[in-house]
Coordinates of C-alpha atoms and ligand atoms in Angstrom, one line a residue:
M1 CA 24.4 -61.3 -13.1
K2 CA 21.3 -59.2 -13.5
L3 CA 21.3 -58.6 -9.7
L4 CA 24.9 -57.5 -9.8
L5 CA 24.0 -55.0 -12.6
I6 CA 21.2 -53.5 -10.5
I7 CA 23.5 -53.2 -7.5
T8 CA 26.2 -51.5 -9.6
T9 CA 23.6 -49.1 -11.0
V10 CA 22.3 -48.2 -7.5
L11 CA 25.9 -47.7 -6.3
F12 CA 26.7 -45.5 -9.3
L13 CA 23.6 -43.3 -8.8
A14 CA 24.5 -42.9 -5.1
L15 CA 27.9 -41.6 -6.2
I16 CA 26.6 -38.7 -8.2
P17 CA 27.4 -35.6 -6.2
A18 CA 24.3 -34.1 -4.6
P19 CA 24.4 -30.6 -6.4
Q20 CA 23.9 -32.2 -9.8
R21 CA 20.5 -33.7 -8.8
T22 CA 17.6 -31.6 -9.9
Q23 CA 16.2 -31.1 -6.4
S24 CA 19.2 -29.0 -5.5
A25 CA 18.6 -26.4 -8.3
A26 CA 17.7 -23.0 -6.8
D27 CA 14.7 -20.9 -7.7
I28 CA 16.8 -17.8 -8.2
V29 CA 20.6 -17.3 -8.5
F30 CA 21.8 -13.7 -8.1
K31 CA 25.2 -13.5 -9.7
N32 CA 27.8 -10.8 -10.3
G33 CA 26.9 -9.1 -7.1
N34 CA 29.0 -7.1 -4.7
V35 CA 27.7 -9.0 -1.7
Y36 CA 28.3 -8.0 2.0
T37 CA 26.9 -10.8 4.2
A38 CA 27.2 -9.2 7.7
N39 CA 28.5 -12.7 8.6
D40 CA 32.0 -12.1 10.1
K41 CA 33.1 -15.6 9.1
A42 CA 32.6 -15.0 5.4
P43 CA 32.0 -11.3 4.9
K44 CA 32.0 -11.1 1.1
A45 CA 30.5 -13.0 -1.8
Q46 CA 29.7 -12.7 -5.5
A47 CA 26.6 -14.8 -5.7
V48 CA 23.6 -15.9 -3.7
A49 CA 21.3 -18.8 -4.5
V50 CA 17.7 -19.0 -3.1
K51 CA 15.3 -21.9 -2.9
D52 CA 11.8 -21.4 -1.5
D53 CA 12.2 -18.8 1.2
K54 CA 15.8 -19.6 2.2
I55 CA 19.3 -18.9 1.2
V56 CA 21.0 -22.1 0.0
F57 CA 24.3 -20.7 -1.1
A58 CA 26.5 -17.6 -0.8
G59 CA 29.9 -17.6 -2.4
T60 CA 31.6 -17.2 -5.8
N61 CA 30.0 -16.9 -9.2
A62 CA 31.7 -20.2 -10.3
A63 CA 30.5 -22.2 -7.4
A64 CA 26.9 -20.8 -7.7
Q65 CA 26.7 -22.3 -11.2
K66 CA 25.8 -25.7 -9.8
Y67 CA 22.6 -24.3 -8.4
V68 CA 21.4 -23.3 -11.8
G69 CA 18.8 -25.8 -13.1
P70 CA 16.5 -25.6 -16.1
N71 CA 13.9 -23.6 -14.2
T72 CA 16.2 -21.4 -12.2
R73 CA 15.9 -17.6 -12.8
V74 CA 19.4 -16.2 -13.0
V75 CA 19.6 -12.5 -12.1
D76 CA 22.7 -10.7 -13.4
L77 CA 23.3 -7.9 -10.8
K78 CA 26.0 -6.3 -12.9
G79 CA 28.0 -5.3 -9.8
S80 CA 25.1 -4.0 -7.7
T81 CA 25.7 -4.1 -3.9
V82 CA 23.8 -6.8 -2.1
L83 CA 23.1 -6.5 1.7
P84 CA 21.1 -8.6 4.1
G85 CA 17.5 -7.3 4.0
F86 CA 17.4 -4.0 5.9
T87 CA 15.2 -3.7 9.0
D88 CA 13.8 -0.5 10.4
S89 CA 13.9 -1.2 14.1
H90 CA 11.5 1.6 15.0
Q91 CA 8.8 2.7 12.7
H92 CA 5.1 3.6 12.9
L93 CA 3.8 1.9 9.8
S94 CA 0.2 3.3 9.8
G95 CA 1.6 6.8 10.4
V96 CA 3.9 6.5 7.4
G97 CA 0.9 5.6 5.2
Q98 CA -1.3 8.3 6.8
R99 CA 1.5 10.8 6.0
E100 CA 0.9 10.0 2.3
M101 CA -2.8 10.4 2.7
T102 CA -3.2 13.6 4.9
L103 CA -1.6 17.0 4.7
N104 CA 2.1 16.3 4.6
L105 CA 3.9 19.3 6.1
E106 CA 7.4 17.8 5.9
G107 CA 10.0 20.2 4.5
T108 CA 8.1 23.4 5.3
T109 CA 10.8 26.1 5.3
S110 CA 9.1 29.0 7.2
L111 CA 6.0 29.9 9.0
E112 CA 4.7 31.6 5.8
D113 CA 5.3 28.4 3.8
F114 CA 3.6 26.4 6.5
L115 CA 0.5 28.6 6.5
A116 CA 0.3 28.7 2.7
K117 CA 0.2 24.9 2.7
V118 CA -2.5 24.8 5.4
K119 CA -4.6 27.5 3.5
A120 CA -4.5 25.5 0.3
R121 CA -6.0 22.5 2.1
V122 CA -8.5 24.6 4.1
D123 CA -9.7 26.2 0.8
Q124 CA -10.7 22.7 -0.4
A125 CA -12.4 21.6 2.8
K126 CA -16.2 21.6 3.3
P127 CA -17.5 24.0 6.0
G128 CA -16.8 22.7 9.4
E129 CA -14.7 19.8 8.1
W130 CA -11.5 19.0 10.1
V131 CA -8.2 19.7 8.6
T132 CA -5.4 17.4 10.0
G133 CA -1.8 16.8 9.0
R134 CA 1.6 16.4 10.4
G135 CA 5.3 16.7 9.7
W136 CA 6.1 20.4 10.3
I137 CA 9.2 21.3 12.3
E138 CA 10.2 24.8 13.2
T139 CA 13.9 24.1 13.8
H140 CA 15.0 25.8 10.6
W141 CA 12.4 28.6 10.5
Q142 CA 13.4 32.2 11.2
P143 CA 12.8 32.6 14.1
P144 CA 12.6 28.9 15.2
V145 CA 9.4 29.3 17.3
F146 CA 6.2 27.2 17.4
P147 CA 3.2 28.3 15.3
T148 CA 0.2 29.5 17.3
R149 CA -3.6 29.2 17.2
W150 CA -3.7 32.8 16.1
D151 CA -1.4 32.1 13.1
L152 CA -3.7 29.3 12.1
D153 CA -6.9 31.4 12.6
K154 CA -5.7 33.7 9.9
V155 CA -5.9 30.9 7.3
S156 CA -8.7 28.9 8.9
P157 CA -11.1 31.0 10.9
N158 CA -13.9 28.4 10.7
N159 CA -12.6 24.9 10.0
P160 CA -11.0 23.1 13.1
V161 CA -7.4 22.4 12.4
I162 CA -4.8 20.2 14.3
L163 CA -1.3 19.7 12.8
G164 CA 1.3 17.4 14.4
R165 CA 4.9 18.4 14.8
A166 CA 7.2 15.9 13.0
D167 CA 8.2 14.3 16.3
G168 CA 4.6 13.3 17.2
H169 CA 5.0 14.9 20.7
G170 CA 3.4 18.2 20.0
S171 CA 0.5 19.6 17.8
V172 CA -0.8 23.0 17.0
A173 CA -4.5 23.6 17.0
N174 CA -6.5 26.6 15.9
S175 CA -9.2 28.4 18.0
A176 CA -12.1 26.4 16.4
A177 CA -10.4 23.1 17.4
L178 CA -9.7 24.3 20.9
K179 CA -13.3 25.4 21.3
L180 CA -14.6 22.0 20.2
A181 CA -12.4 20.4 22.9
N182 CA -13.5 23.0 25.5
I183 CA -9.9 24.1 26.2
T184 CA -9.7 27.5 27.9
K185 CA -7.3 29.4 30.0
D186 CA -8.7 27.6 33.0
T187 CA -8.2 24.0 31.7
I188 CA -5.6 22.2 33.8
N189 CA -2.9 20.1 32.2
P190 CA -3.7 16.4 31.8
F191 CA -1.2 13.8 33.3
G192 CA 1.8 13.5 31.0
G193 CA 1.0 16.5 28.9
E194 CA 0.9 20.3 28.8
I195 CA -1.5 22.9 27.3
S196 CA 0.9 25.6 26.4
K197 CA -0.3 29.1 27.4
D198 CA 0.6 32.6 26.3
K199 CA 2.9 34.1 28.9
Q200 CA 1.0 37.5 29.0
S201 CA -2.6 36.6 28.7
G202 CA -2.6 33.1 30.1
E203 CA -4.7 32.0 27.1
P204 CA -3.9 28.6 25.5
N205 CA -1.7 29.5 22.5
G206 CA -2.6 26.4 20.5
M207 CA 0.4 24.2 21.2
L208 CA -0.5 20.9 22.9
L209 CA 2.3 18.7 24.2
D210 CA 2.2 14.9 24.5
S211 CA -1.0 13.7 26.2
A212 CA -2.6 17.1 25.9
Q213 CA -2.8 16.5 22.1
G214 CA -5.4 13.8 22.8
M215 CA -7.9 16.3 24.2
V216 CA -8.3 17.7 20.7
R217 CA -7.6 14.5 18.7
V218 CA -10.5 12.7 20.3
K219 CA -12.8 15.2 18.6
V220 CA -11.5 14.4 15.1
P221 CA -13.7 11.7 13.5
P222 CA -11.8 8.4 13.4
A223 CA -10.4 7.2 10.1
S224 CA -12.8 4.7 8.4
S225 CA -11.5 1.1 8.3
D226 CA -11.0 1.5 4.6
D227 CA -8.7 4.4 5.2
A228 CA -6.8 2.6 7.9
E229 CA -6.2 -0.3 5.6
R230 CA -5.2 2.0 2.8
A231 CA -2.7 3.6 5.1
V232 CA -1.0 0.3 5.8
V233 CA -0.9 -0.7 2.1
L234 CA 0.6 2.7 1.2
G235 CA 3.1 2.5 4.1
V236 CA 4.2 -1.0 3.0
K237 CA 4.6 0.0 -0.6
R238 CA 6.8 2.9 0.3
D239 CA 8.9 0.8 2.7
I240 CA 9.7 -2.0 0.2
E241 CA 10.5 0.5 -2.5
L242 CA 13.1 2.0 -0.2
G243 CA 14.6 -1.4 0.6
W244 CA 13.2 -2.2 4.0
T245 CA 12.4 -5.9 4.4
Q246 CA 11.1 -5.8 8.0
I247 CA 9.8 -3.0 10.1
Q248 CA 9.4 -3.2 13.8
D249 CA 6.2 -1.4 14.5
A250 CA 6.7 0.6 17.7
G251 CA 3.2 0.6 19.2
G252 CA -0.5 0.4 18.3
T253 CA -3.5 -1.7 19.0
Y254 CA -5.3 -4.9 18.1
A255 CA -7.1 -3.0 15.4
D256 CA -3.8 -2.7 13.5
V257 CA -3.2 -6.4 14.2
E258 CA -6.5 -7.3 12.5
I259 CA -5.7 -5.2 9.5
F260 CA -2.3 -6.7 9.1
K261 CA -3.7 -10.3 9.4
K262 CA -6.4 -9.5 6.8
L263 CA -3.8 -8.0 4.3
Y264 CA -1.4 -10.9 4.8
A265 CA -4.1 -13.5 4.4
A266 CA -5.1 -11.9 1.1
G267 CA -1.4 -11.7 -0.1
T268 CA -1.7 -7.9 -0.3
I269 CA 1.3 -7.1 1.8
K270 CA 4.7 -9.0 1.9
L271 CA 6.8 -6.8 4.3
R272 CA 7.7 -8.4 7.6
I273 CA 6.2 -6.7 10.6
Y274 CA 7.4 -7.2 14.2
K275 CA 4.6 -5.6 16.1
A276 CA 4.3 -4.0 19.5
V277 CA 1.1 -2.8 21.2
Y278 CA 0.8 0.0 23.8
G279 CA 0.8 -0.6 27.5
P280 CA 0.2 -0.5 30.4
G281 CA -3.6 -0.8 29.8
P282 CA -6.2 -3.1 28.4
T283 CA -4.3 -3.7 25.1
A284 CA -1.2 -4.9 26.9
T285 CA -3.3 -6.9 29.3
R286 CA -4.9 -8.7 26.3
L287 CA -1.4 -9.6 24.9
L288 CA -0.3 -10.8 28.4
D289 CA -3.4 -13.0 28.6
E290 CA -3.5 -14.3 25.0
G291 CA 0.3 -14.7 24.6
P292 CA 2.4 -13.9 21.6
T293 CA 2.0 -14.7 17.9
T294 CA 5.4 -15.6 16.3
G295 CA 6.4 -16.3 12.8
A296 CA 2.9 -16.2 11.2
Y297 CA 2.3 -15.9 7.5
G298 CA 5.7 -17.3 6.4
N299 CA 7.6 -15.7 9.3
R300 CA 6.3 -12.4 8.3
F301 CA 4.3 -11.4 11.3
T302 CA 5.2 -11.5 15.0
L303 CA 3.4 -9.9 17.9
R304 CA 5.2 -10.3 21.2
T305 CA 6.1 -6.8 22.5
I306 CA 4.5 -4.1 24.7
K307 CA 5.5 -0.5 23.9
V308 CA 5.6 1.9 26.9
V309 CA 6.1 5.6 26.5
S310 CA 8.0 7.0 29.5
D311 CA 8.5 10.7 28.5
G312 CA 8.0 13.3 25.7
A313 CA 10.5 14.6 23.2
L314 CA 13.4 17.0 23.4
G315 CA 12.2 19.5 20.8
S316 CA 9.0 20.2 22.7
R317 CA 10.8 20.1 26.1
G318 CA 8.7 17.1 27.1
A319 CA 11.7 14.8 27.6
A320 CA 12.2 14.1 31.3
L321 CA 15.6 15.4 32.4
N322 CA 17.5 15.1 35.7
E323 CA 18.2 18.8 35.7
P324 CA 16.1 21.7 34.2
Y325 CA 16.4 22.6 30.6
S326 CA 19.2 25.0 29.9
D327 CA 17.0 27.2 27.8
A328 CA 13.9 26.9 30.1
P329 CA 15.0 26.7 33.7
D330 CA 11.5 26.5 35.0
T331 CA 11.0 23.0 33.5
S332 CA 12.8 19.6 33.4
G333 CA 10.1 17.8 31.3
F334 CA 7.8 15.1 32.6
L335 CA 7.4 11.4 32.8
T336 CA 4.3 10.1 31.0
V337 CA 3.9 6.7 32.7
K338 CA 2.7 5.9 36.2
E339 CA 5.0 3.6 38.2
E340 CA 2.4 1.3 39.9
P341 CA 0.6 -0.1 36.8
L342 CA 4.0 -0.3 35.0
R343 CA 5.5 -2.4 37.8
V344 CA 2.6 -4.9 37.8
M345 CA 2.8 -5.2 34.0
L346 CA 6.6 -5.6 33.9
A347 CA 6.5 -8.5 36.3
E348 CA 3.7 -10.2 34.4
A349 CA 5.6 -9.7 31.1
L350 CA 8.6 -11.6 32.5
R351 CA 6.4 -14.4 33.7
T352 CA 4.6 -14.8 30.4
G353 CA 7.6 -14.2 28.0
I354 CA 6.4 -10.9 26.6
Q355 CA 9.1 -8.4 25.5
V356 CA 8.9 -4.8 26.6
E357 CA 10.2 -1.8 24.8
T358 CA 10.0 1.7 26.4
H359 CA 10.4 5.1 24.8
A360 CA 12.9 7.1 26.8
I361 CA 14.4 10.3 25.5
G362 CA 15.7 12.3 28.6
D363 CA 18.4 11.2 31.0
R364 CA 15.8 11.1 33.8
A365 CA 13.5 8.9 31.8
N366 CA 16.3 6.5 30.8
R367 CA 17.4 6.1 34.4
F368 CA 13.8 5.6 35.5
V369 CA 13.3 2.8 32.9
L370 CA 16.6 1.1 33.8
D371 CA 15.6 1.2 37.5
E372 CA 12.1 -0.2 36.7
Y373 CA 13.6 -3.0 34.5
E374 CA 16.2 -3.8 37.1
A375 CA 13.6 -4.0 39.9
A376 CA 11.4 -6.3 37.7
F377 CA 14.4 -8.6 36.9
K378 CA 15.1 -8.8 40.7
A379 CA 11.4 -9.4 41.5
V380 CA 11.0 -12.2 38.9
P381 CA 14.3 -14.2 38.7
S382 CA 15.2 -16.2 35.6
S383 CA 13.8 -19.4 37.0
E384 CA 10.3 -17.8 37.2
R385 CA 10.5 -16.3 33.6
K386 CA 9.1 -17.9 30.5
I387 CA 12.2 -16.5 28.6
A388 CA 15.3 -16.2 30.8
D389 CA 16.9 -13.5 28.7
P390 CA 13.9 -11.3 27.9
R391 CA 15.8 -8.8 25.6
W392 CA 13.9 -5.8 26.8
R393 CA 14.6 -2.6 24.9
I394 CA 14.8 1.1 25.5
E395 CA 13.6 3.0 22.4
H396 CA 15.6 6.1 21.5
A397 CA 18.0 6.0 24.6
Q398 CA 18.7 9.5 23.4
I399 CA 20.1 11.5 26.4
V400 CA 21.7 9.1 28.8
N401 CA 23.8 10.1 31.8
P402 CA 27.3 8.5 31.0
A403 CA 27.1 6.7 34.3
D404 CA 24.0 4.8 33.1
I405 CA 25.5 3.6 29.7
P406 CA 27.2 0.5 31.2
R407 CA 23.9 -0.5 32.9
F408 CA 22.4 -1.5 29.5
A409 CA 25.0 -4.2 29.0
K410 CA 24.9 -5.3 32.6
L411 CA 21.1 -5.7 32.6
G412 CA 21.0 -7.1 29.0
V413 CA 18.8 -4.1 27.9
I414 CA 19.0 -3.2 24.2
P415 CA 19.2 0.5 23.2
S416 CA 17.2 0.8 20.0
M417 CA 18.4 4.1 18.3
Q418 CA 17.6 6.3 15.3
P419 CA 20.6 8.0 13.7
S420 CA 18.5 10.6 11.9
H421 CA 17.3 12.0 15.3
A422 CA 20.8 13.0 16.1
I423 CA 21.5 14.9 12.9
G424 CA 18.1 16.7 13.3
D425 CA 18.1 17.3 17.0
L426 CA 21.7 18.4 17.4
F427 CA 20.8 21.8 15.9
F428 CA 18.7 22.6 19.0
A429 CA 20.0 20.1 21.6
P430 CA 23.0 22.3 22.7
S431 CA 20.6 25.1 23.7
R432 CA 18.1 22.7 25.4
L433 CA 20.8 20.7 27.3
G434 CA 24.0 22.8 27.3
I435 CA 27.2 21.4 25.9
K436 CA 28.1 19.3 28.9
R437 CA 25.0 17.1 28.8
L438 CA 25.7 16.2 25.2
Q439 CA 28.2 13.7 26.5
G440 CA 26.0 10.7 26.5
A441 CA 23.6 12.0 23.9
Y442 CA 23.0 9.9 20.8
A443 CA 26.0 7.9 22.0
W444 CA 26.0 5.0 19.5
E445 CA 29.7 4.2 19.6
S446 CA 29.9 4.4 23.4
F447 CA 27.0 1.9 23.6
I448 CA 28.6 -0.5 21.1
K449 CA 31.9 -0.3 23.0
S450 CA 30.0 -1.0 26.3
G451 CA 29.1 -4.4 24.9
V452 CA 25.5 -4.1 23.6
V453 CA 24.0 -4.3 20.1
V454 CA 22.4 -1.1 18.8
P455 CA 19.5 -1.9 16.4
G456 CA 19.0 1.1 14.1
G457 CA 15.7 2.6 13.1
S458 CA 14.0 5.7 11.6
D459 CA 11.0 6.4 13.8
A460 CA 9.1 7.4 10.6
P461 CA 6.9 9.3 10.2
V462 CA 8.8 11.3 12.9
E463 CA 11.7 11.2 10.4
R464 CA 11.5 10.5 6.7
G465 CA 12.1 6.8 7.1
E466 CA 14.7 6.2 4.5
P467 CA 17.4 3.6 5.0
M468 CA 20.1 5.7 3.2
I469 CA 19.4 8.7 5.4
E470 CA 19.8 6.5 8.5
F471 CA 22.9 4.8 7.3
Y472 CA 24.5 8.1 6.3
A473 CA 23.6 9.7 9.7
A474 CA 25.1 6.8 11.5
V475 CA 28.5 6.9 9.7
A476 CA 28.8 10.6 9.0
R477 CA 27.1 12.2 12.1
K478 CA 26.6 15.3 10.0
D479 CA 23.5 16.9 8.5
P480 CA 22.7 16.0 4.9
K481 CA 24.7 19.1 3.8
G482 CA 27.8 18.0 5.7
F483 CA 27.4 20.4 8.6
S484 CA 28.2 19.5 12.2
G485 CA 28.5 21.9 15.0
E486 CA 30.0 22.2 18.5
G487 CA 28.9 19.4 20.7
W488 CA 28.0 16.9 17.9
H489 CA 30.6 14.4 19.2
P490 CA 32.0 13.0 15.9
E491 CA 33.6 10.2 17.9
E492 CA 30.1 8.7 18.4
A493 CA 29.8 8.0 14.7
V494 CA 30.0 4.3 13.8
T495 CA 32.0 2.4 11.2
R496 CA 30.3 1.2 8.0
A497 CA 30.6 -2.4 9.3
Q498 CA 28.8 -1.4 12.5
A499 CA 26.2 0.6 10.6
L500 CA 25.5 -2.5 8.4
K501 CA 24.8 -4.5 11.5
M502 CA 22.6 -1.8 13.0
F503 CA 20.1 -2.4 10.2
T504 CA 20.5 -6.2 9.7
I505 CA 21.7 -8.6 12.3
W506 CA 21.3 -6.4 15.4
P507 CA 17.6 -5.7 14.8
A508 CA 17.2 -9.5 14.2
Y509 CA 18.7 -10.1 17.6
A510 CA 16.4 -7.5 19.2
A511 CA 13.5 -9.5 17.7
F512 CA 14.8 -13.0 18.8
E513 CA 15.4 -13.7 15.1
E514 CA 19.2 -13.8 14.7
K515 CA 19.1 -17.5 13.8
L516 CA 16.4 -16.9 11.2
R517 CA 17.5 -13.7 9.4
G518 CA 19.8 -10.7 9.5
T519 CA 22.8 -12.1 7.6
I520 CA 23.4 -13.7 4.1
E521 CA 24.1 -17.2 5.3
V522 CA 23.0 -20.7 4.2
G523 CA 19.8 -21.6 6.0
K524 CA 18.6 -18.1 6.7
L525 CA 15.5 -16.5 5.3
A526 CA 16.2 -15.0 1.9
D527 CA 15.8 -11.2 2.5
L528 CA 18.1 -9.0 0.4
T529 CA 18.4 -5.2 -0.1
I530 CA 20.1 -4.5 -3.4
L531 CA 21.5 -1.0 -4.0
S532 CA 22.8 1.1 -6.8
A533 CA 26.2 1.9 -5.1
D534 CA 28.6 0.4 -2.6
I535 CA 27.6 2.2 0.6
M536 CA 30.4 0.4 2.4
T537 CA 33.1 2.3 0.5
I538 CA 31.8 5.4 -1.3
P539 CA 32.3 8.9 0.1
A540 CA 29.6 9.5 2.8
P541 CA 27.6 12.2 0.8
E542 CA 27.1 9.7 -2.0
I543 CA 25.2 7.4 0.4
L544 CA 22.3 9.9 0.2
K545 CA 22.2 9.5 -3.6
T546 CA 22.1 5.7 -3.5
R547 CA 18.9 4.0 -4.6
C548 CA 17.3 0.7 -3.9
V549 CA 17.3 -1.3 -7.1
M550 CA 15.7 -4.5 -5.7
T551 CA 14.1 -5.8 -2.6
V552 CA 13.8 -9.5 -1.8
I553 CA 11.6 -10.9 1.0
N554 CA 11.3 -14.6 1.6
G555 CA 13.1 -15.4 -1.6
E556 CA 10.6 -13.3 -3.6
I557 CA 11.5 -10.2 -5.6
V558 CA 8.9 -7.8 -4.1
F559 CA 10.3 -4.6 -5.7
E560 CA 12.4 -4.0 -8.8
G561 CA 13.4 -0.4 -9.6
S562 CA 13.9 0.8 -13.2
Ligands
ZN601 ZN1 8.4 6.2 17.8

């Protein structure tokens, strides 16, 4: 009889449905949300339950109730819009932080405005101290021409000055800086760069393009390790406040890797970082030798990618084109990588399972990279690769000959693109390229239709690095004031649903993480970007006014707005 009672009790306990047991209670239940999951099978929900670092439920408010236990935090979202954690597929994290720390010249409206800002900084500097900064862009100045050393000499006759154009592919230096670098009218251009010269006198005019910037930059005392760490902390703070949950760091060195590891170990940073280091060269060789790091610090840190830079930028006419520039017939830009070391590195990367991502802006650079990737794939067949489908990427894929667009899908190459580049560059792209070549420029929708995913990014600090600017640019393909001109190809704008994927599941795929994150689905890592308005339905201009109200990474609320 007693035995029977025990058996009955055991049977009865076994029949209690699992969700009522305490171990199934969630840590946090977000309810009353307007949830877009980016999961085509169940695109909408009201509530999301999170336990530890994972999503354990996405569905209705009523069904979420069973995940509420005595220790569960219930967050009433009051109708806020919940999206899978946003990823910036192309960012320069340290640069974003440094922009906060050095002279930030973003938004300068004229040469006078630019010089006034520089003068204010020079006036505070000690004698002989370097003045550095970045972020200026002359596109909207009247006239839209580069500043010169002589302009800068007027406000800084003694202190050396070097100031980067927003795109990172050009800098202007004053005479004191050029003197320290021994740059004269007789100095020849370095490989992959140009010392811009005055047409009449032949004197260097202060503008240094691509690799030529390095001739002056090496004279600037390096940032202290404290400053480098502070830049990362400031960059991460800004990113999570804007709603980014992962950034894919497009290049750098092992010095960055050491800083990230130190900050993760101390719990100082929570943002996910998918890191690339520059190659070909010793840094890339080290990665090929030592192999990747994946999913460290709670799936927050992965290092598995080599970043190659194959040309310059369109604004400074460094982008490598098949035909000369329409507004400068004497040049068609230049490639910035040598073929031989690249080939050796690509083959080794396939053998060792290292991803490669290559900056390519001009149509010649894009074709060159596709050709090099294709040759590597032929030289090292799947059977000899560590990862059969290596998911190599082309960063920017900005100006692509329409004949080359289908090659991406055919080769399995991912175009990683930045919508804000289009709405900035399209002001000057028609004069650089002519109307005809704009077919195939910033061609997001053509790429998607061709069968590839298009991860979206900001390229901050080249651009501002704000998810709402990128999302707006992708769906509106107009400047922030609503302007679009001839040759802007409105048909290349994407739908809201596609834009959502550009910043969630597609970047996850481009990082081999599509099973881990990128949608709001049971079993995936709990990364959420929660917004003040429904960017999937509101009129496009209102997207720019939308704020991030909460950022969740690994199930932890890492930012909560007021
Ligand atoms: Zn970049």
